[in-house]
Short mmCIF file of C-alpha atoms in Angstrom, two decimals:
data_model
loop_
_atom_site.label_atom_id
_atom_site.label_comp_id
_atom_site.label_asym_id
_atom_site.label_seq_id
_atom_site.Cartn_x
_atom_site.Cartn_y
_atom_site.Cartn_z
CA MET L 26 36.13 17.44 49.74
CA LEU L 27 39.17 19.57 48.85
CA LYS L 28 40.84 18.52 52.09
CA PHE L 29 40.13 14.91 51.24
CA LEU L 30 41.72 15.28 47.81
CA LYS L 31 44.71 17.10 49.34
CA ASN L 32 45.13 14.25 51.82
CA LEU L 33 45.02 11.77 48.95
CA LYS L 34 47.70 13.71 47.09
CA GLU L 35 49.98 13.59 50.10
CA ASP L 36 49.27 9.95 50.95
CA LYS L 37 52.60 8.09 50.77
CA TYR L 38 50.97 4.77 49.91
CA ILE L 39 49.29 6.30 46.88
CA LYS L 40 52.66 7.67 45.81
CA ILE L 41 54.27 4.23 46.23
CA ALA L 42 51.45 2.58 44.23
CA ALA L 43 51.66 5.20 41.46
CA ILE L 44 55.45 4.86 41.18
CA LEU L 45 55.12 1.06 41.13
CA LEU L 46 52.48 1.13 38.39
CA PHE L 47 54.32 3.68 36.27
CA ALA L 48 57.68 1.90 36.63
CA ALA L 49 56.10 -1.39 35.50
CA PHE L 50 54.24 0.39 32.69
CA PHE L 51 57.44 2.01 31.46
CA LEU L 52 59.30 -1.30 31.61
CA GLY L 53 56.51 -3.08 29.70
CA TYR L 54 56.30 -0.26 27.14
CA THR L 55 60.08 -0.31 26.59
CA MET L 56 60.07 -4.08 26.11
CA ARG L 57 57.21 -3.94 23.62
CA VAL L 58 58.24 -0.85 21.65
CA LEU L 59 61.72 -2.24 21.06
CA ASP L 60 60.33 -5.69 20.12
CA PHE L 61 61.93 -7.37 23.12
CA THR L 62 58.58 -9.09 23.52
CA LYS L 63 56.33 -9.55 20.55
CA SER L 64 53.03 -10.06 22.28
CA PRO L 65 51.56 -8.92 25.57
CA ALA L 66 51.78 -12.42 27.03
CA LEU L 67 50.57 -11.46 30.46
CA SER L 68 47.31 -10.16 29.06
CA SER L 69 46.10 -13.73 28.98
CA ILE L 70 45.38 -13.17 32.65
CA GLY L 71 42.28 -11.18 31.79
CA VAL L 72 41.53 -10.27 35.37
CA ILE L 73 44.79 -8.41 35.78
CA TYR L 74 44.36 -6.21 32.75
CA PRO L 75 40.98 -6.67 31.10
CA ILE L 76 41.02 -3.73 28.71
CA HIS L 77 43.53 -5.22 26.30
CA GLN L 78 41.28 -8.22 25.65
CA GLU L 79 38.39 -6.00 24.73
CA SER L 80 40.35 -3.84 22.36
CA TYR L 81 42.14 -6.75 20.70
CA PRO L 82 39.57 -7.80 18.09
CA HIS L 83 38.96 -4.17 17.16
CA TYR L 84 42.51 -3.29 16.28
CA MET L 85 43.13 -6.63 14.65
CA ASN L 86 40.23 -6.02 12.27
CA SER L 87 41.41 -2.52 11.45
CA MET L 88 44.90 -3.83 10.79
CA ILE L 89 43.99 -6.52 8.32
CA GLY L 90 41.73 -4.20 6.39
CA TYR L 91 38.42 -5.79 7.25
CA GLU L 92 35.40 -3.58 7.43
CA SER L 93 34.26 -3.61 11.05
CA SER L 94 31.21 -5.81 11.10
CA SER L 95 29.01 -6.62 14.06
CA SER L 96 29.81 -10.32 13.77
CA MET L 97 33.49 -9.75 14.29
CA ARG L 98 33.56 -6.80 16.67
CA GLY L 99 34.55 -7.56 20.22
CA GLY L 100 31.87 -9.92 21.27
CA TYR L 101 33.94 -12.80 22.51
CA ASP L 102 37.09 -13.12 24.56
CA GLN L 103 38.89 -16.08 23.04
CA ILE L 104 41.32 -16.51 25.93
CA SER L 105 38.89 -16.71 28.82
CA GLU L 106 36.26 -18.15 26.43
CA SER L 107 33.47 -15.90 27.59
CA PRO L 108 31.31 -13.34 25.82
CA ILE L 109 32.33 -9.73 26.39
CA ASP L 110 29.20 -8.40 28.05
CA PHE L 111 28.25 -6.51 31.21
CA LEU L 112 29.08 -9.48 33.45
CA TYR L 113 32.52 -9.84 31.85
CA VAL L 114 33.35 -6.17 32.35
CA ALA L 115 31.94 -6.08 35.91
CA ARG L 116 33.68 -9.30 36.92
CA ASN L 117 37.10 -8.21 35.64
CA ASN L 118 36.96 -4.81 37.32
CA ILE L 119 35.57 -6.00 40.65
CA VAL L 120 37.84 -9.04 40.90
CA SER L 121 41.00 -7.06 40.08
CA SER L 122 40.19 -4.40 42.73
CA VAL L 123 39.17 -6.92 45.40
CA LEU L 124 42.20 -9.09 44.62
CA ILE L 125 44.66 -6.24 45.05
CA VAL L 126 43.01 -4.87 48.20
CA PHE L 127 42.55 -8.12 50.09
CA THR L 128 45.82 -9.80 49.15
CA GLY L 129 47.23 -6.89 51.18
CA VAL L 130 46.63 -9.05 54.24
CA LEU L 131 49.52 -11.24 53.07
CA PHE L 132 51.83 -8.37 54.05
CA ALA L 133 51.09 -6.52 50.79
CA ILE L 134 53.44 -8.68 48.72
CA PRO L 135 50.76 -10.11 46.34
CA SER L 136 49.19 -6.63 45.98
CA ILE L 137 52.54 -5.24 44.87
CA ILE L 138 53.13 -8.15 42.47
CA PHE L 139 49.65 -7.85 40.91
CA THR L 140 50.05 -4.11 40.45
CA PHE L 141 53.44 -4.61 38.86
CA LEU L 142 51.99 -7.21 36.49
CA THR L 143 49.10 -4.90 35.61
CA GLY L 144 51.54 -2.11 34.77
CA LEU L 145 53.77 -4.45 32.78
CA THR L 146 50.84 -5.86 30.78
CA ALA L 147 49.36 -2.44 30.13
CA GLY L 148 52.78 -1.17 29.05
CA GLN L 149 53.06 -4.05 26.59
CA SER L 150 49.54 -3.60 25.23
CA ILE L 151 49.36 0.15 24.69
CA PRO L 152 52.08 0.32 21.94
CA GLU L 153 50.20 -2.37 19.98
CA VAL L 154 46.93 -0.50 20.24
CA LEU L 155 48.65 2.78 19.30
CA GLU L 156 50.25 1.20 16.25
CA PHE L 157 47.58 -1.06 14.87
CA ALA L 158 44.25 0.38 15.97
CA ASN L 159 42.61 3.42 14.47
CA GLY L 160 42.68 6.75 16.34
CA ILE L 161 39.28 6.42 18.02
CA ILE L 162 39.97 2.96 19.43
CA ALA L 163 43.44 3.99 20.59
CA ALA L 164 42.01 7.08 22.34
CA LYS L 165 39.25 4.99 23.95
CA THR L 166 41.75 2.37 25.17
CA ILE L 167 44.13 4.96 26.63
CA PHE L 168 41.26 6.82 28.33
CA LEU L 169 39.97 3.57 29.83
CA PHE L 170 43.46 2.58 30.91
CA ILE L 171 43.88 5.89 32.78
CA SER L 172 40.56 5.44 34.60
CA TYR L 173 41.49 1.80 35.35
CA ALA L 174 44.93 2.91 36.60
CA PHE L 175 43.25 5.21 39.16
CA ALA L 176 41.36 2.22 40.58
CA ILE L 177 44.49 0.07 40.63
CA ILE L 178 46.56 2.78 42.37
CA LEU L 179 43.89 3.23 45.04
CA ALA L 180 43.49 -0.52 45.53
CA THR L 181 47.26 -1.01 45.82
CA SER L 182 47.63 1.82 48.32
CA ILE L 183 44.88 0.23 50.47
CA GLY L 184 46.52 -3.18 50.11
CA ILE L 185 49.95 -1.88 51.11
CA GLU L 186 48.50 0.06 54.03
CA LEU L 187 46.58 -3.00 55.17
CA GLY L 188 49.67 -5.19 54.92
CA ILE L 189 51.83 -2.73 56.88
CA ALA L 190 49.10 -2.29 59.54
CA LEU L 191 48.92 -6.06 59.94
CA PHE L 192 52.70 -6.33 60.18
CA LYS L 193 52.69 -3.67 62.89
CA PHE L 194 49.85 -5.48 64.66
CA ILE L 195 51.95 -8.65 64.85
CA LYS L 196 55.01 -6.69 65.98
CA GLU L 197 53.44 -4.21 68.38
CA LYS L 198 50.13 -5.93 69.17
CA LYS L 199 48.28 -2.79 68.17
CA LEU L 200 46.05 -2.47 65.09
CA GLN L 201 46.13 1.07 63.76
CA LEU L 202 44.40 2.14 60.58
CA LYS L 203 44.28 5.73 59.42
CA LYS L 204 40.96 7.36 58.65
CA THR L 205 42.02 7.95 55.06
CA ILE L 206 41.93 4.21 54.34
CA TYR L 207 38.10 4.26 54.68
CA ASP L 208 37.89 7.30 52.40
CA LYS L 209 40.12 5.58 49.88
CA ALA L 210 37.99 2.41 50.05
CA LEU L 211 34.83 4.42 49.36
CA LEU L 212 36.51 6.26 46.50
CA LEU L 213 37.73 2.93 45.09
CA ILE L 214 34.16 1.58 45.08
CA ILE L 215 32.92 4.70 43.26
CA ILE L 216 35.77 4.59 40.69
CA THR L 217 35.26 0.84 40.09
CA ILE L 218 31.54 1.39 39.43
CA LEU L 219 32.37 4.30 37.09
CA ASN L 220 34.95 2.13 35.30
CA ILE L 221 32.42 -0.65 34.79
CA ILE L 222 29.90 1.82 33.33
CA LEU L 223 32.54 3.51 31.14
CA GLN L 224 33.97 0.24 29.84
CA TYR L 225 30.48 -1.10 29.18
CA LEU L 226 29.47 2.04 27.31
CA LEU L 227 32.67 2.43 25.31
CA LEU L 228 33.59 -1.17 24.59
CA VAL L 229 30.50 -3.36 24.72
CA ILE L 230 27.66 -1.23 23.37
CA MET J 21 70.20 -19.70 64.71
CA LYS J 22 70.68 -23.41 64.24
CA LYS J 23 66.94 -23.98 64.55
CA THR J 24 66.25 -21.40 61.83
CA ASN J 25 68.65 -23.11 59.46
CA ILE J 26 66.99 -26.47 60.06
CA LEU J 27 63.59 -24.86 59.44
CA ILE J 28 64.77 -23.31 56.16
CA LEU J 29 66.25 -26.65 55.06
CA PHE J 30 62.99 -28.38 55.96
CA MET J 31 61.02 -25.82 53.89
CA PHE J 32 63.33 -26.41 50.92
CA VAL J 33 62.89 -30.16 51.17
CA ILE J 34 59.11 -29.77 51.20
CA PHE J 35 59.19 -27.30 48.30
CA PHE J 36 61.40 -29.44 46.09
CA SER J 37 59.58 -32.64 46.95
CA PHE J 38 56.50 -31.13 45.27
CA ASN J 39 58.52 -30.26 42.19
CA ILE J 40 60.10 -33.64 41.53
CA PRO J 41 59.11 -34.55 37.97
CA ILE J 42 57.28 -37.83 37.77
CA SER J 43 58.59 -39.92 34.91
CA ALA J 44 55.99 -40.88 32.34
CA GLU J 45 55.06 -44.50 32.00
CA PRO J 46 56.30 -46.22 28.83
CA MET J 47 53.90 -45.81 25.95
CA GLU J 48 51.55 -48.65 25.35
CA MET J 49 52.36 -50.44 22.13
CA ILE J 50 49.34 -50.83 19.91
CA PRO J 51 49.54 -53.96 17.76
CA ILE J 52 49.02 -53.16 14.09
CA ASP J 53 47.17 -55.55 11.91
CA GLU J 54 49.88 -56.09 9.33
CA ILE J 55 47.54 -57.47 6.70
CA ALA J 56 45.23 -54.45 6.98
CA LEU J 57 48.23 -52.14 6.68
CA ILE J 58 49.52 -53.87 3.55
CA ASN J 59 46.07 -53.80 1.94
CA SER J 60 45.60 -50.08 2.64
CA ILE J 61 48.87 -48.96 1.04
CA PRO J 62 48.34 -48.52 -2.69
CA THR J 63 50.95 -50.25 -4.78
CA LYS J 64 51.21 -47.64 -7.53
CA THR J 65 50.41 -44.00 -8.17
CA ASN J 66 46.93 -43.68 -9.61
CA SER J 67 46.57 -39.89 -9.80
CA ILE J 68 48.97 -37.02 -10.42
CA ALA J 69 48.58 -33.30 -9.79
CA ASN J 70 51.24 -31.04 -11.27
CA ILE J 71 50.82 -27.52 -9.94
CA THR J 72 52.69 -24.66 -11.57
CA PHE J 73 52.22 -21.14 -10.31
CA ASP J 74 53.41 -17.60 -10.49
CA SER J 75 52.81 -15.26 -7.55
CA ASN J 76 53.59 -11.64 -6.99
CA ILE J 77 53.55 -9.97 -3.58
CA GLY J 78 53.28 -6.22 -3.95
CA ILE J 79 54.60 -3.47 -1.71
CA ASP J 80 51.05 -3.06 -0.36
CA ASN J 81 51.02 -6.80 0.53
CA ILE J 82 48.55 -7.67 -2.19
CA GLU J 83 49.24 -11.13 -3.52
CA ASN J 84 48.38 -11.87 -7.16
CA SER J 85 48.65 -15.55 -7.96
CA ASN J 86 48.05 -17.60 -11.07
CA TYR J 87 47.94 -21.35 -10.61
CA LYS J 88 47.80 -23.94 -13.34
CA ILE J 89 46.68 -27.27 -11.91
CA ASN J 90 47.24 -30.21 -14.21
CA LEU J 91 45.33 -33.27 -12.98
CA LYS J 92 45.91 -36.76 -14.35
CA ASN J 93 43.71 -39.73 -13.64
CA LEU J 94 45.73 -42.87 -14.33
CA LYS J 95 43.06 -45.30 -13.16
CA ASN J 96 40.59 -47.06 -15.34
CA GLU J 97 37.77 -45.35 -13.47
CA THR J 98 36.25 -41.86 -13.29
CA ALA J 99 37.78 -39.71 -10.57
CA GLN J 100 35.85 -37.10 -8.59
CA ILE J 101 38.20 -34.22 -7.90
CA THR J 102 37.76 -31.81 -5.01
CA ILE J 103 40.14 -28.87 -4.86
CA ARG J 104 39.91 -27.14 -1.49
CA LEU J 105 41.18 -23.60 -1.06
CA ASN J 106 41.95 -22.32 2.41
CA TRP J 107 42.84 -18.80 3.45
CA GLN J 108 42.70 -16.71 6.59
CA ILE J 109 40.72 -13.93 4.96
CA LYS J 110 38.44 -13.55 1.96
CA PRO J 111 40.26 -13.09 -1.36
CA GLN J 112 39.49 -9.87 -3.21
CA ASN J 113 38.75 -11.80 -6.37
CA ILE J 114 39.02 -15.38 -7.51
CA THR J 115 38.44 -17.06 -10.85
CA ALA J 116 38.76 -20.64 -11.97
CA THR J 117 38.55 -21.87 -15.55
CA ILE J 118 38.86 -25.10 -17.49
CA ASN J 119 39.83 -24.50 -21.14
CA ASN J 120 38.88 -20.81 -20.69
CA ALA J 121 35.37 -21.76 -19.55
CA PRO J 122 34.64 -20.53 -16.01
CA ILE J 123 33.77 -23.16 -13.40
CA ASN J 124 31.75 -22.81 -10.24
CA ILE J 125 33.57 -22.06 -6.99
CA ILE J 126 31.60 -23.29 -3.99
CA LYS J 127 31.87 -21.17 -0.83
CA GLU J 128 32.10 -23.38 2.25
CA SER J 129 32.80 -20.72 4.84
CA GLU J 130 33.76 -17.08 4.81
CA TYR J 131 34.50 -16.46 8.46
CA TYR J 132 37.52 -14.58 9.70
CA ASN J 133 40.50 -16.95 9.95
CA ASN J 134 38.53 -19.67 8.22
CA VAL J 135 37.78 -18.96 4.58
CA ARG J 136 37.19 -22.14 2.64
CA TYR J 137 36.18 -22.59 -0.99
CA LYS J 138 36.04 -25.68 -3.11
CA ILE J 139 36.03 -26.62 -6.76
CA GLN J 140 34.58 -29.92 -7.90
CA THR J 141 35.03 -31.66 -11.21
CA ASN J 142 35.29 -35.13 -12.70
CA ILE J 143 38.02 -36.67 -14.82
CA LEU J 144 37.31 -39.53 -17.15
CA PRO J 145 39.38 -42.74 -16.86
CA GLU J 146 42.99 -42.36 -17.99
CA ASN J 147 42.46 -38.74 -18.86
CA GLU J 148 43.70 -35.36 -17.76
CA LYS J 149 42.38 -31.84 -17.10
CA THR J 150 43.99 -28.47 -16.48
CA ILE J 151 42.38 -25.94 -14.16
CA ASP J 152 43.50 -22.31 -14.24
CA LEU J 153 43.04 -20.59 -10.94
CA SER J 154 43.86 -16.98 -10.23
CA TYR J 155 43.20 -14.90 -7.16
CA THR J 156 44.08 -11.65 -5.48
CA ILE J 157 44.34 -11.54 -1.71
CA LEU J 158 45.72 -9.28 0.98
CA LYS J 159 48.58 -11.00 2.80
CA ILE J 160 48.06 -10.66 6.53
CA PRO J 161 50.82 -10.99 9.10
CA ASN J 162 51.00 -13.79 11.65
CA GLN J 163 48.78 -12.54 14.40
CA TRP J 164 50.30 -13.90 17.58
CA ASN J 165 53.75 -12.42 17.11
CA LEU J 166 53.20 -8.85 16.06
CA GLY J 167 56.56 -7.15 15.95
CA LEU J 168 56.35 -3.38 15.95
CA TRP J 169 59.51 -3.09 13.82
CA ALA J 170 58.82 -6.03 11.53
CA LEU J 171 55.73 -8.13 10.83
CA ASP J 172 55.99 -11.85 10.16
CA TYR J 173 54.42 -13.25 7.00
CA ASN J 174 54.29 -16.68 5.52
CA TYR J 175 53.31 -18.26 2.23
CA ASN J 176 52.26 -21.77 1.53
CA SER J 177 49.97 -23.20 -1.06
CA PRO J 178 46.28 -22.68 -0.33
CA ILE J 179 45.44 -25.70 -2.48
CA ASN J 180 44.49 -29.14 -1.22
CA ILE J 181 43.53 -31.74 -3.82
CA ASN J 182 41.50 -34.90 -3.25
CA PHE J 183 40.94 -37.63 -5.81
CA ASP J 184 37.95 -39.82 -4.98
CA TYR J 185 37.02 -43.06 -6.67
CA ASN J 186 33.92 -45.18 -6.31
CA THR J 187 36.00 -48.12 -5.16
CA ASN J 188 37.05 -47.83 -1.55
CA GLU J 189 40.71 -48.13 -2.34
CA TYR J 190 42.82 -45.31 -0.91
CA PRO J 191 44.05 -43.21 -3.87
CA ASN J 192 47.76 -42.61 -4.08
CA THR J 193 48.10 -39.08 -5.41
CA LYS J 194 51.42 -37.53 -6.31
CA ILE J 195 51.34 -33.74 -6.00
CA THR J 196 54.23 -31.58 -7.16
CA TYR J 197 54.68 -27.83 -7.06
CA THR J 198 56.81 -25.76 -9.40
CA GLY J 199 56.66 -22.01 -9.31
CA ASN J 200 57.94 -18.54 -8.66
CA ILE J 201 57.12 -16.02 -5.98
CA ASN J 202 58.25 -12.50 -6.70
CA PHE J 203 58.45 -9.77 -4.04
CA ASP J 204 58.16 -6.09 -4.87
CA TYR J 205 60.10 -5.26 -1.71
CA PRO J 206 63.17 -6.89 -0.18
CA PRO J 207 61.83 -9.39 2.37
CA TYR J 208 63.62 -9.23 5.70
CA LYS J 209 65.03 -12.47 7.14
CA PRO J 210 63.45 -14.81 4.56
CA THR J 211 63.50 -18.51 5.35
CA CYS J 212 62.67 -21.08 2.74
CA ASN J 213 61.55 -24.66 3.10
CA ASN J 214 61.99 -26.71 -0.10
CA CYS J 215 62.69 -23.62 -2.15
CA ILE J 216 65.52 -21.26 -3.16
CA TYR J 217 65.50 -17.55 -2.35
CA GLU J 218 67.47 -15.20 -4.59
CA ASN J 219 67.13 -11.48 -5.39
CA ASN J 220 63.60 -10.92 -4.07
CA ASN J 221 62.50 -14.08 -5.81
CA VAL J 222 61.64 -17.52 -4.50
CA LYS J 223 61.90 -20.55 -6.79
CA ILE J 224 60.09 -23.78 -6.03
CA THR J 225 61.02 -26.74 -8.20
CA ASP J 226 59.31 -30.10 -8.25
CA THR J 227 58.49 -30.45 -4.60
CA ASN J 228 55.45 -31.81 -2.81
CA TYR J 229 55.58 -29.21 -0.04
CA PHE J 230 57.00 -25.74 0.46
CA TYR J 231 56.78 -23.03 3.05
CA ILE J 232 58.22 -19.52 3.11
CA ASN J 233 58.57 -17.18 6.07
CA TRP J 234 59.69 -13.61 5.88
CA GLN J 235 59.37 -10.29 7.65
CA LYS J 236 58.41 -6.87 6.41
CA GLN J 237 60.08 -3.99 8.20
CA ARG J 238 58.07 -1.04 9.49
CA THR J 239 58.55 1.91 11.80
CA PRO J 240 56.27 2.26 14.83
CA ILE J 241 55.88 6.04 14.55
CA ARG J 242 52.99 6.50 17.01
CA ALA J 243 54.32 4.13 19.69
CA MET J 244 57.85 5.56 19.38
CA SER J 245 56.56 9.16 19.63
CA VAL J 246 54.77 8.38 22.90
CA TYR J 247 57.86 6.53 24.14
CA LEU J 248 60.13 9.48 23.37
CA ILE J 249 57.70 11.83 25.16
CA MET J 250 57.88 9.58 28.24
CA VAL J 251 61.69 9.40 28.07
CA PHE J 252 61.99 13.20 27.77
CA ALA J 253 59.55 13.65 30.66
CA ILE J 254 61.67 11.33 32.82
CA ILE J 255 64.89 13.15 31.85
CA TYR J 256 63.22 16.53 32.52
CA GLY J 257 62.01 15.27 35.92
CA LEU J 258 65.48 13.98 36.82
CA ILE J 259 67.15 17.29 35.90
CA LYS J 260 64.50 19.25 37.81
CA LYS J 261 64.88 17.09 40.94
CA ARG J 262 68.67 17.35 40.75
CA ASN J 263 68.52 21.16 40.56
CA ILE J 264 66.14 21.34 43.57
CA ASN J 265 68.41 19.10 45.65
#
């Protein structure tokens, strides 16, 4: 287990994915905190960054001074026009992971773009939540973003590795995949399931 | 090499051929029944609403407003008046009186973003009535453009007046607003539509419509603190890497 974690730490694809996500996050955060953009526009693509949608009604209510009532809390995602329930949380987490992993077959370019957009959107959303939500909601959102970021980094690293392996296969007529990719895939499944449970417990119930 | 260029050119042609905007067809002209149009336009004003008001927007964004709505029925027929009040959120308190006697305010909906009340009364033929309306409400910023350094606010009249008569003729109501809006803080980038802004005060004189936009400056302490931590961490990392190399 320790060896597996050590291998993960030294995996260059994970490093690339983490740098990509953080760079996009920092860019998004800078744009939002300096009012270059005034709304996290990309969050309308709920699949890419679902957490913002779920936190949105909460912090809006706390900002305008409404008492949080069950009728107004969460409940409904106005952009995708669907109720925020278990299916919503599961769908968003599974689709985003599967999307990033399997668009890797297009030479990893879509995987990289989706990860960048996720980072950018998250970077634009977090300052809003920090500013307008109360402490508990802000802490919950940041905690959920960190757990979501783990899944995204793993998915991107698999996607990039898959894309590069496919590129090499075309070039050298030899398909080579490292053993760690299977470990990473298993870990991604576990983290995605944990994320669904965590998001369901902390945001829906 | 030549083949590649031709292929690239071919790809461009295909790409742009999908992006050629298709011009819209000319709009179909709908013939208007001129006689019906002439009959529906009232020839003279048959009801007047003069609205005078005084509003104060405090530093805590609490708006205190006092409206005096003077309604005149010029027709030789009783008018049923409906005054609709629309807000985004529930007012903290609201009172309406006619000659110091309180009148009933009917709640139509009290949902978030859709708070609607109405006041109903009758005015005898060729008569007039004055309704005093006062309310206190929290001004909320525009919610789809949340600046972290300044929040956008707007003010327009929450009042919508309808005169109804038993005859089916469309009533021609003339509504005018005259009033003052006073700010307890200097509004940032105020823009005024049909009004004059001067020294934290907005004057509206004899207009049928007005709209005010302004911003209130704030400092994003929490978001900036986290940002500065990130910036310092990046600088620290850069210095550390430079020293190692």
